Short mmCIF file of C-alpha atoms in Angstrom, two decimals:
data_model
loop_
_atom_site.label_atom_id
_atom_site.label_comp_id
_atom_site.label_asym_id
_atom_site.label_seq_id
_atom_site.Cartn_x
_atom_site.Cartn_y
_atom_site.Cartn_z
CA UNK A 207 9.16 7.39 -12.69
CA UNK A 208 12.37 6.60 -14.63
CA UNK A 209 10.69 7.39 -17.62
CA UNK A 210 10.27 11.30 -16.21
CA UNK A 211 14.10 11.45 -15.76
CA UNK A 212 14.88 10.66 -19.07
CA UNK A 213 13.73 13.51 -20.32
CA UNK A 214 15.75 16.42 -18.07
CA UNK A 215 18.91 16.14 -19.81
CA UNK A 216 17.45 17.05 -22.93
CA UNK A 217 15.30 19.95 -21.18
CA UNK A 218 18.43 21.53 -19.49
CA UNK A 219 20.01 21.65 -22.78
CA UNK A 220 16.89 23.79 -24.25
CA UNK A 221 16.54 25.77 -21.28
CA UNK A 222 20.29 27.48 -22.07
CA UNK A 223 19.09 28.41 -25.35
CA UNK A 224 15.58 29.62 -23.99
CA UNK A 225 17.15 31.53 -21.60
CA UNK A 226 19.50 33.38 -23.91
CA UNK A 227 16.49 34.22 -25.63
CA UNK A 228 14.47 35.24 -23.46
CA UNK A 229 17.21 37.56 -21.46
CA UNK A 230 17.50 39.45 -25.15
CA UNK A 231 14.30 40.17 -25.49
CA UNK A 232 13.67 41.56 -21.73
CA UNK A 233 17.02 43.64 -22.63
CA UNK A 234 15.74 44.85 -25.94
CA UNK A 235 11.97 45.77 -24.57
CA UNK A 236 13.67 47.12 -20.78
CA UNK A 237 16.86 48.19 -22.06
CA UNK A 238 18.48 46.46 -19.28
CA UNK A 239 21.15 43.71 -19.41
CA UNK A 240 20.52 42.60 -15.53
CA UNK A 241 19.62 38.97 -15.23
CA UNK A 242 17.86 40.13 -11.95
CA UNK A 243 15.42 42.21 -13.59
CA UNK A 244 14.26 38.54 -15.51
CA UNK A 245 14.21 36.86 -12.01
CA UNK A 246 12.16 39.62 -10.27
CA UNK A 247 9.52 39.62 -13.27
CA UNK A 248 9.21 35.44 -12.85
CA UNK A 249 8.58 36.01 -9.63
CA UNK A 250 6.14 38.85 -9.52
CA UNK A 251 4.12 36.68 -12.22
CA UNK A 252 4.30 33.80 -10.05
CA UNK A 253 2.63 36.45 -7.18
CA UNK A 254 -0.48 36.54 -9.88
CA UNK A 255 -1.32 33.49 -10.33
CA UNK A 256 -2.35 33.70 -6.42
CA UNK A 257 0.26 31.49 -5.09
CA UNK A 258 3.93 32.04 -3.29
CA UNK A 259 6.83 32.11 -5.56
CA UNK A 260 8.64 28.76 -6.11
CA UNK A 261 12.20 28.88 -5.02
CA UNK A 262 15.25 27.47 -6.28
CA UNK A 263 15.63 24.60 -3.71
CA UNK A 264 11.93 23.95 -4.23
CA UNK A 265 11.96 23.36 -7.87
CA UNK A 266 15.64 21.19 -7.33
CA UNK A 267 13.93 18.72 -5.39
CA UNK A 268 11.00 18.29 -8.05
CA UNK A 269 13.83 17.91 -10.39
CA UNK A 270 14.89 15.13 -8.79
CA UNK A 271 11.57 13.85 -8.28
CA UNK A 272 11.75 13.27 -11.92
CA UNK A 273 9.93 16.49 -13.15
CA UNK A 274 8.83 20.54 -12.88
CA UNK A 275 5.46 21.89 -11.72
CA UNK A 276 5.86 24.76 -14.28
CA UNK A 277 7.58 25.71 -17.01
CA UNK A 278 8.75 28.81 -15.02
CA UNK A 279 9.92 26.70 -12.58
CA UNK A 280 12.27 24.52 -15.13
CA UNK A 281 13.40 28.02 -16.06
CA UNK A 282 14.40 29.28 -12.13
CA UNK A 283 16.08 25.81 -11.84
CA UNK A 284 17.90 26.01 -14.96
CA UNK A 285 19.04 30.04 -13.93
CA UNK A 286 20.16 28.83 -10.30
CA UNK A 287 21.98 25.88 -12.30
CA UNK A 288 23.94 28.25 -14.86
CA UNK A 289 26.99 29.81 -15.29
CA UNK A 290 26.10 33.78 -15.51
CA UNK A 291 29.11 33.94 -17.50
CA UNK A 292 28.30 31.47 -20.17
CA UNK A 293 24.66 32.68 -20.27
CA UNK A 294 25.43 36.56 -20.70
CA UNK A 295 27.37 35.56 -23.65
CA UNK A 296 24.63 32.98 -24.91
CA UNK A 297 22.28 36.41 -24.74
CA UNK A 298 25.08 38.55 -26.51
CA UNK A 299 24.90 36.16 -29.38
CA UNK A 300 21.23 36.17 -29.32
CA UNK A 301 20.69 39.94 -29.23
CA UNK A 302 22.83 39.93 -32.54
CA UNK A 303 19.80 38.08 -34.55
CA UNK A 304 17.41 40.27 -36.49
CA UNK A 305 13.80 40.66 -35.04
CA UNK A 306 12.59 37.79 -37.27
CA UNK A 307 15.35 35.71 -36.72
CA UNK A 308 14.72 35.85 -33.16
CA UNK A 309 11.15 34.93 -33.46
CA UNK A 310 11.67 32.18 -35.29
CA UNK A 311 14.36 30.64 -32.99
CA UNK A 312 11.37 30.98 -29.89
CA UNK A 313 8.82 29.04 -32.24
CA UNK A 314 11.51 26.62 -32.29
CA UNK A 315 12.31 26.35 -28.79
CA UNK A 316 8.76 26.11 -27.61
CA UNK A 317 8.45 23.00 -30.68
CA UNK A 318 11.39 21.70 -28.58
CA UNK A 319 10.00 22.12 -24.93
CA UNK A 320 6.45 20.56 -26.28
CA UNK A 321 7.95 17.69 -27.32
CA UNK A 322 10.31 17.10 -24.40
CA UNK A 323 7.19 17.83 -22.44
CA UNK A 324 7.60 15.80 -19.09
CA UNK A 325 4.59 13.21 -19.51
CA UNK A 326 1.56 13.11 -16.44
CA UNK A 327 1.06 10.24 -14.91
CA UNK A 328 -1.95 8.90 -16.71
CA UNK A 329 0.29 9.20 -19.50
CA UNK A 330 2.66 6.93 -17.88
CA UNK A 331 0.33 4.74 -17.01
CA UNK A 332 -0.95 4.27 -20.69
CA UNK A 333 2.78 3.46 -21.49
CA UNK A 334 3.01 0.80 -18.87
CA UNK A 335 -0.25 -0.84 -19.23
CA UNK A 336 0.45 -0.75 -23.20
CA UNK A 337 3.81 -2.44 -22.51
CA UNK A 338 1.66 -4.89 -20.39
CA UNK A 339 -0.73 -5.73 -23.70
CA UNK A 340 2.14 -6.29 -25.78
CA UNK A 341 2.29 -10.17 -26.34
CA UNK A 342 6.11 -9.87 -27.87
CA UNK A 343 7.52 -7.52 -24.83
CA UNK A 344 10.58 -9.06 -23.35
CA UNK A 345 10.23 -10.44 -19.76
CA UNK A 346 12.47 -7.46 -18.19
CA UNK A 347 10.17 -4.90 -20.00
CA UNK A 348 7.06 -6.96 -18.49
CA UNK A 349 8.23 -6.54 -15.27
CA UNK A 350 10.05 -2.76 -15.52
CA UNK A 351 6.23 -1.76 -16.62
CA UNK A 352 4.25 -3.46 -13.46
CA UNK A 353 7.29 -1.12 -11.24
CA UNK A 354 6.13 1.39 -12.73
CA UNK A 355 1.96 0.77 -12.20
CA UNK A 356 3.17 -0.01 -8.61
CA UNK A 357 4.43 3.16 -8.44
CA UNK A 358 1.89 5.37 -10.16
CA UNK A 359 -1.04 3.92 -8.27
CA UNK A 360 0.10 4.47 -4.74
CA UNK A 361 -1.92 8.08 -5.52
CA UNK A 362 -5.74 7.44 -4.82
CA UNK A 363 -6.73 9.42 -7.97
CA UNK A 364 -4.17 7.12 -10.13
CA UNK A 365 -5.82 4.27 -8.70
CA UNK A 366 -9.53 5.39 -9.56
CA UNK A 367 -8.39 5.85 -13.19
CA UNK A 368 -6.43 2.16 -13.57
CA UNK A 369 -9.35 0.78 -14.59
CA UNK A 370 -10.43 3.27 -17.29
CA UNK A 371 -6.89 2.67 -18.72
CA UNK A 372 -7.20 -1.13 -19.11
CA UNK A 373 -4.80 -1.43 -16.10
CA UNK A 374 -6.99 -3.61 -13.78
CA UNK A 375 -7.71 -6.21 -16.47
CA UNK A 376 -4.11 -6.39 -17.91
CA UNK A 377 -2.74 -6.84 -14.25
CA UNK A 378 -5.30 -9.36 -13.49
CA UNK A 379 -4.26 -11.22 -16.10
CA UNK A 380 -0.87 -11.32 -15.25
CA UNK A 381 -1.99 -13.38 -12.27
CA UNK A 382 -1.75 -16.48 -14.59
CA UNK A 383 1.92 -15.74 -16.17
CA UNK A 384 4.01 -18.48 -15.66
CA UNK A 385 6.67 -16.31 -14.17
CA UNK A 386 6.18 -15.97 -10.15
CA UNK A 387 7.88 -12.78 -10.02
CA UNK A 388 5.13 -11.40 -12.29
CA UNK A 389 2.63 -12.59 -10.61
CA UNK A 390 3.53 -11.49 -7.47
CA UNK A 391 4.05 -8.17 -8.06
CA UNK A 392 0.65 -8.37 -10.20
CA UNK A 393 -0.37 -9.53 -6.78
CA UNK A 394 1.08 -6.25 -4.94
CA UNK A 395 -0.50 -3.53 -7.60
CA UNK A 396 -3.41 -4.98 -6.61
CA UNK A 397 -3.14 -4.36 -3.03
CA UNK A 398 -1.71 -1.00 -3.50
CA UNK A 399 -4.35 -0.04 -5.92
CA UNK A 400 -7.37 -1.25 -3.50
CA UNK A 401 -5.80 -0.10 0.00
CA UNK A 402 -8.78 1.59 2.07
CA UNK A 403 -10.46 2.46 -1.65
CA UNK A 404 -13.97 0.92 -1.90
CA UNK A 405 -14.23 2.41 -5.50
CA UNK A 406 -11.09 0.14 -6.63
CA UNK A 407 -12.10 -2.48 -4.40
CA UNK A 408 -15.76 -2.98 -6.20
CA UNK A 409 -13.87 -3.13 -9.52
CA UNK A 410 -11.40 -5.64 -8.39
CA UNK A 411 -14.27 -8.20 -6.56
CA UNK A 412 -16.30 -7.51 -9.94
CA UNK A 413 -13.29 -8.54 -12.37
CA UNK A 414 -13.41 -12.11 -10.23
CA UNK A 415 -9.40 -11.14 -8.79
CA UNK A 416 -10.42 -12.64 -5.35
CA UNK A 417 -10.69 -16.28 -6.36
CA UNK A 418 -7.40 -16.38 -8.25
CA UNK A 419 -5.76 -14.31 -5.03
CA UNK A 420 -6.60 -16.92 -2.80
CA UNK A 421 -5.36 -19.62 -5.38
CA UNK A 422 -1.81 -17.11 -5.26
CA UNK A 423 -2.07 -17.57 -1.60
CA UNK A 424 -0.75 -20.86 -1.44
CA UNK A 425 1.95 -20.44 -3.55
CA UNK A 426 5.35 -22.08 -3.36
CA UNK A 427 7.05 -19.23 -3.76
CA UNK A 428 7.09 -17.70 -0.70
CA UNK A 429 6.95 -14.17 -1.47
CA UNK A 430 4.14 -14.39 -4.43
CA UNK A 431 1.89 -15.82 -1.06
CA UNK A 432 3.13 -12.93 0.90
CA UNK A 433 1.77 -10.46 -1.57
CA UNK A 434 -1.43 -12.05 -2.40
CA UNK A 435 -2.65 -12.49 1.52
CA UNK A 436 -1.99 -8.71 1.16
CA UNK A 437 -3.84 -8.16 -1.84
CA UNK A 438 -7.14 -10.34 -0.16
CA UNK A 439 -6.72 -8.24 3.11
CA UNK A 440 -6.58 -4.97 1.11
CA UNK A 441 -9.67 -6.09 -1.06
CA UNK A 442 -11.84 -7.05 1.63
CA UNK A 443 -10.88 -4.51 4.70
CA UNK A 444 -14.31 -2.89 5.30
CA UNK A 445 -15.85 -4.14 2.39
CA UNK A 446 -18.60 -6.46 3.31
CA UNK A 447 -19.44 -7.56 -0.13
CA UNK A 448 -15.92 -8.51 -0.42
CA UNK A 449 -15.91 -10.43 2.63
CA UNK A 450 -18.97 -12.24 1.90
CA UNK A 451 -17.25 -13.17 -1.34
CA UNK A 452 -14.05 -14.30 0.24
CA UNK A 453 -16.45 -16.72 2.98
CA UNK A 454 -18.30 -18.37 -0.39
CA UNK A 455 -14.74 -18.99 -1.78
CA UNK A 456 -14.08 -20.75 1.70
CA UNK A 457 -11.53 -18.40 3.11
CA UNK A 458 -11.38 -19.86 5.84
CA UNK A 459 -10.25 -22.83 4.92
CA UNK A 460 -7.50 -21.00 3.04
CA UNK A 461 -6.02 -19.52 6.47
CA UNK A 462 -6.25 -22.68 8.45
CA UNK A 463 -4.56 -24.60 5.87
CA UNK A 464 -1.68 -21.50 6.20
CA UNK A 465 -2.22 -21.15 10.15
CA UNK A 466 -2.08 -24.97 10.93
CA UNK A 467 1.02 -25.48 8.40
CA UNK A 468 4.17 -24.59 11.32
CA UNK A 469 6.56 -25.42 8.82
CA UNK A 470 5.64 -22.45 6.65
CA UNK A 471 7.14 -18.93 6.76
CA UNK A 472 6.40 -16.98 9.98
CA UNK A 473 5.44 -13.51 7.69
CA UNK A 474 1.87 -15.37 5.89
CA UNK A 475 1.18 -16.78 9.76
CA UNK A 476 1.62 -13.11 10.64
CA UNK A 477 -0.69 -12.00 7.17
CA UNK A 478 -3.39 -14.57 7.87
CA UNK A 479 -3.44 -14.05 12.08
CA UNK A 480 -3.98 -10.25 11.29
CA UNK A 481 -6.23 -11.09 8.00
CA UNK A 482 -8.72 -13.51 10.55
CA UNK A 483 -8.91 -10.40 13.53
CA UNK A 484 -9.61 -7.67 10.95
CA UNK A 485 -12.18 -9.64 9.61
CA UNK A 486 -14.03 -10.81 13.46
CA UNK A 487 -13.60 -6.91 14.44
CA UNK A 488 -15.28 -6.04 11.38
CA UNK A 489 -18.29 -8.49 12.16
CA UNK A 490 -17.78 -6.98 15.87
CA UNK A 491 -18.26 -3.88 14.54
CA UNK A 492 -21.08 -4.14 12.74
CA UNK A 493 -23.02 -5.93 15.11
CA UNK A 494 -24.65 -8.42 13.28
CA UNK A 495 -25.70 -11.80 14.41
CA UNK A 496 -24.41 -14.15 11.02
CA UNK A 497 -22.36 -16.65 12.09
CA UNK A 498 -18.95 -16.72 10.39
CA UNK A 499 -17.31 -20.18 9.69
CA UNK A 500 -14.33 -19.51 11.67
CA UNK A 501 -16.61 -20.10 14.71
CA UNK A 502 -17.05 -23.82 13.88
CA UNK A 503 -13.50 -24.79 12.44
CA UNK A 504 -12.29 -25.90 15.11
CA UNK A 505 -8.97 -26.93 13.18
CA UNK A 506 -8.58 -23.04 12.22
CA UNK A 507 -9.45 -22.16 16.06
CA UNK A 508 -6.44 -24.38 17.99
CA UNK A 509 -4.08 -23.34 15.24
CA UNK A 510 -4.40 -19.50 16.21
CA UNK A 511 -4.40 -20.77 20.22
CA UNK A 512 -1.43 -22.65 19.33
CA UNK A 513 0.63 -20.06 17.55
CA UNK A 514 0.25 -18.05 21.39
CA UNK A 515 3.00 -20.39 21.97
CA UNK A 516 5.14 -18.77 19.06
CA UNK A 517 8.77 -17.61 19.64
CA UNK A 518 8.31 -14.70 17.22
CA UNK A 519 6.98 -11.78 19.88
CA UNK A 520 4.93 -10.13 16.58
CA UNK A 521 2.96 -13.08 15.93
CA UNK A 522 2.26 -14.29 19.26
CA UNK A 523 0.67 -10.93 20.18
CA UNK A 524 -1.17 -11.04 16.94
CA UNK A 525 -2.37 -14.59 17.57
CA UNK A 526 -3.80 -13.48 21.05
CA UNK A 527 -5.35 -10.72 19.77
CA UNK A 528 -6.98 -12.58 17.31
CA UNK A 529 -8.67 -15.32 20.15
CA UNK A 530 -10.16 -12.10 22.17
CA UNK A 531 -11.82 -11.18 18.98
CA UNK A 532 -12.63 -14.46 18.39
CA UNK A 533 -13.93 -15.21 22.24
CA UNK A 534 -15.83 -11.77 21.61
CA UNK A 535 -18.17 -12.72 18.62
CA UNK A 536 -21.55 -14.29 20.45
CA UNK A 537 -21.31 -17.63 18.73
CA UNK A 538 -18.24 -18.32 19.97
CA UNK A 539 -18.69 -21.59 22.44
CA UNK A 540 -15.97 -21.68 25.06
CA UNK A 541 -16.03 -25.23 25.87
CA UNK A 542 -14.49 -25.46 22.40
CA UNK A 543 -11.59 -23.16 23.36
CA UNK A 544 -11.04 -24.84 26.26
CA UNK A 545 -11.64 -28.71 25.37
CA UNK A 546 -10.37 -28.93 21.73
CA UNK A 547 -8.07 -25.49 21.69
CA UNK A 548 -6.71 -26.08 25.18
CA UNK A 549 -6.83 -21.61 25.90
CA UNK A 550 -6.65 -21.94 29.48
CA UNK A 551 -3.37 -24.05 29.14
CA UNK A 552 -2.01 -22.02 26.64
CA UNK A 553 -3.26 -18.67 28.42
CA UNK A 554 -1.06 -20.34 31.60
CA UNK A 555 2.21 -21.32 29.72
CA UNK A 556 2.43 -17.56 27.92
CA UNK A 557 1.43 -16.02 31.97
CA UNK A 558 5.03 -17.87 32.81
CA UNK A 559 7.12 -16.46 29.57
CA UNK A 560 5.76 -12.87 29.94
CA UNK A 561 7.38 -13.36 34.04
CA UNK A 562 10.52 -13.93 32.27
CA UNK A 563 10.50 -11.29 29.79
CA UNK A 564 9.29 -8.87 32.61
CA UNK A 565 12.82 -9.41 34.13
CA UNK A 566 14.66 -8.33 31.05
CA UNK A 567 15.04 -4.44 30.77
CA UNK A 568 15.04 -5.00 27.05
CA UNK A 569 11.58 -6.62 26.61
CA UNK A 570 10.19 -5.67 30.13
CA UNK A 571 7.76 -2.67 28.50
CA UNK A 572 6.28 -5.32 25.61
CA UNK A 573 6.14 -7.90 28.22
CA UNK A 574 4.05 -5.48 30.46
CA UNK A 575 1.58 -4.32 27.77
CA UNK A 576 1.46 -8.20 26.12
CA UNK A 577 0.25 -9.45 29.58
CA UNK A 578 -2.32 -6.80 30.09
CA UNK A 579 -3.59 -8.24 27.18
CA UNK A 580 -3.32 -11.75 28.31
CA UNK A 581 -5.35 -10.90 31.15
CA UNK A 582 -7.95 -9.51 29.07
CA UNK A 583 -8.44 -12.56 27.27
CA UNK A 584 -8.24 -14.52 30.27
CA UNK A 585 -11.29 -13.03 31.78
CA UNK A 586 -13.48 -12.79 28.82
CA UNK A 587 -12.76 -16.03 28.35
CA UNK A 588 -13.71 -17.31 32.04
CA UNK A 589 -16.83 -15.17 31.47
CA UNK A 590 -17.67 -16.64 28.70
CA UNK A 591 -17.32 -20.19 30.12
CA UNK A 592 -19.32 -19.24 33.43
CA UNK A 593 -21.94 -18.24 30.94
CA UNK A 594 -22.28 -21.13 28.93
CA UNK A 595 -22.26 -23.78 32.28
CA UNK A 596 -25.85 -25.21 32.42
CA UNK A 597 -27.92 -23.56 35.02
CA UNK A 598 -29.87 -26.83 36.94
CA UNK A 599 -33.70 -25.95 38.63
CA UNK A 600 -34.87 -27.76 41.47
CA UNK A 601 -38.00 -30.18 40.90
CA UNK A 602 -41.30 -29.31 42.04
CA UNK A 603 -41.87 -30.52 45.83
CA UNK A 604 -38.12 -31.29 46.54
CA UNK A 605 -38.23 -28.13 49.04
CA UNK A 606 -41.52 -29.46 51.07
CA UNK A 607 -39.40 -33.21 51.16
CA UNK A 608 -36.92 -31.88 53.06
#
């Protein structure tokens, strides 16, 4: 977008001239020397083209958005920004040229306004992902030129057309760079780009991104992790091709190596807590019977039981949202929650903080709804355990014995 704003100080400039102009023609064809009589015929054209007139204020604030809707709207601006003074005598000067001359100087001006032009975005974007294939570009211009794609393909219709550009496999490769700020904000296009957009999503998972994502996740540098465990849960949210991928590529391995690690920072236990629950709801959702491999990790399975136990309010809610999922999926064994994870323990121990925080007027409404959900878990999970107790028969004849 900074590219956009380069270009209004030069338009401004041109728009004094055109205006001079164009205020000695209207006075020469409507005999008139009333600036008004300009404005009102902007306007009424505006009324044709079936839409409401653009005002002043409107076409400001795309100004400093970077950029005008219309060239009629760069004109209003520039009238609105103008000293009538300085542009009556601009006209005077104007009105002074011969016929020809006159003509001439608005084949000039519109040369001017075509090259200074404010360019669209999928003209920015060819400028950044050019940038991005140029092996000499400095560092700084590497990274001003992934800002920019970050920007640009928050739009869903930018995003369908990174791709077609060249932008998806330059910003894939930037994955590798040996610079972690590049690669994490390679990392957070990515995400950006495939956010609740299957279409981006399929071209991602088919460019192999996932694989090196998941590599990214374990980065020592915290926030190039952060970004990539955003990137994977962007990719894979409702995308069951995706998610199938990320299970062949072990994923869950990936987020018990991140969930069981406490010494790691508290925002990638927060990404991978949510990541695991969005993915068991999805399987929820869907209704279907494949067993995922979080079900027999048990590792992966004590670590989210154990982070209930969390200081940080956020991620123990999170963490005991993701064991009622969990507890909800049908092969989901109990006994394992309650002889290797310990849940009824840890279920009792949270019962006794959420008393305390009850008490505090600050936290007393989280507390409240937190425990509601405690409870929830509590009995699905005693459910679940009165379900899976072995039901005994008695042997034939024991009744006529005694």
């Amino acid at each position: 977008m900074k590219r956009r704003a380069i270009f209004i100080s030069s338009i401004a400039a041109a728009m004094l001239v055109f205006m001079a102009a164009a205020v000695a023609g209207a006075e020469r064809e409507n005999k008139t020397s009333s600036l008004g009589a300009l404005w009102s015929s902007a306007k009424e054209e505006g009324d044709d083209l079936g839409g409401p007139p653009t005002t002043v204020q409107e076409e400001e604030e795309r100004h400093l958005d970077g950029g005008f809707s219309t060239l009629e709207g760069m004109l209003q601006w520039s009238i609105g920004h103008s000293d009538p003074e300085k542009l009556k005598e601009a006209a005077l000067d104007i009105e002074r040229l011969s016929s020809q001359d006159l003509k001439q100087r608005q084949v000039e001006i519109k040369e001017l306004m075509d090259k200074l032009k404010t360019p669209s975005d999928a003209e920015l974007m060819k400028i950044a992902i050019n940038d991005l294939n140029n092996l000499s570009i400095s560092l700084d211009d590497r990274h001003r030129a992934l800002q920019e794609l970050l920007i640009l393909v928050e739009p869903i219709d930018n995003a369908n057309e990174l791709h077609k550009l060249g932008g998806l496999t330059a910003v894939i490769k930037d994955l590798n760079h040996s610079n972690p700020d590049i690669r994490t904000i390679s990392a957070w296009i990515l995400g950006t780009a495939s956010q609740n957009n299957p279409f981006v999503q399929n071209q991602i998972l088919e460019l192999g991104a996932l694989a090196k994502l998941m590599e990214r996740a374990h980065s020592e540098f915290v926030e190039e992790a952060i970004k990539a465990l955003y990137a994977i849960s962007a990719l894979i949210r409702n995308n069951l091709e995706g998610q199938q991928l990320f299970y062949k590529e072990a994923g869950d391995l990936m987020l018990q190596k991140i969930l069981s690690n406490s010494s790691i920072d508290i925002r990638l236990h927060r990404k991978s807590v949510f990541l695991l629950a969005d993915l068991v709801d999805c399987q929820l959702q869907s209704r279907s019977d494949t067993q995922l491999p979080f079900s027999s990790n048990h590792i992966l399975l004590k670590s989210v039981v154990d982070l209930t136990a969390s200081t940080d309010l956020d991620l123990q809610e999170k963490a005991l949202y993701a064991v009622k999922s969990l507890l909800m999926l049908r092969s989901t064994d109990a006994l394992v929650f309650k002889d290797i994870c310990e849940l009824d323990l840890a279920l009792g121990r949270m019962k006794q903080q959420l008393l305390q925080l009850i008490l505090d007027d600050q936290y007393k409404e989280y507390a409240l709804d937190v425990e509601n959900l405690r409870k929830e878990v509590e009995l699905i999970f005693l459910r679940k355990l009165e379900k899976g107790k072995p039901t005994f028969t008695q042997p034939l004849g024991l009744t006529a014995l005694q």
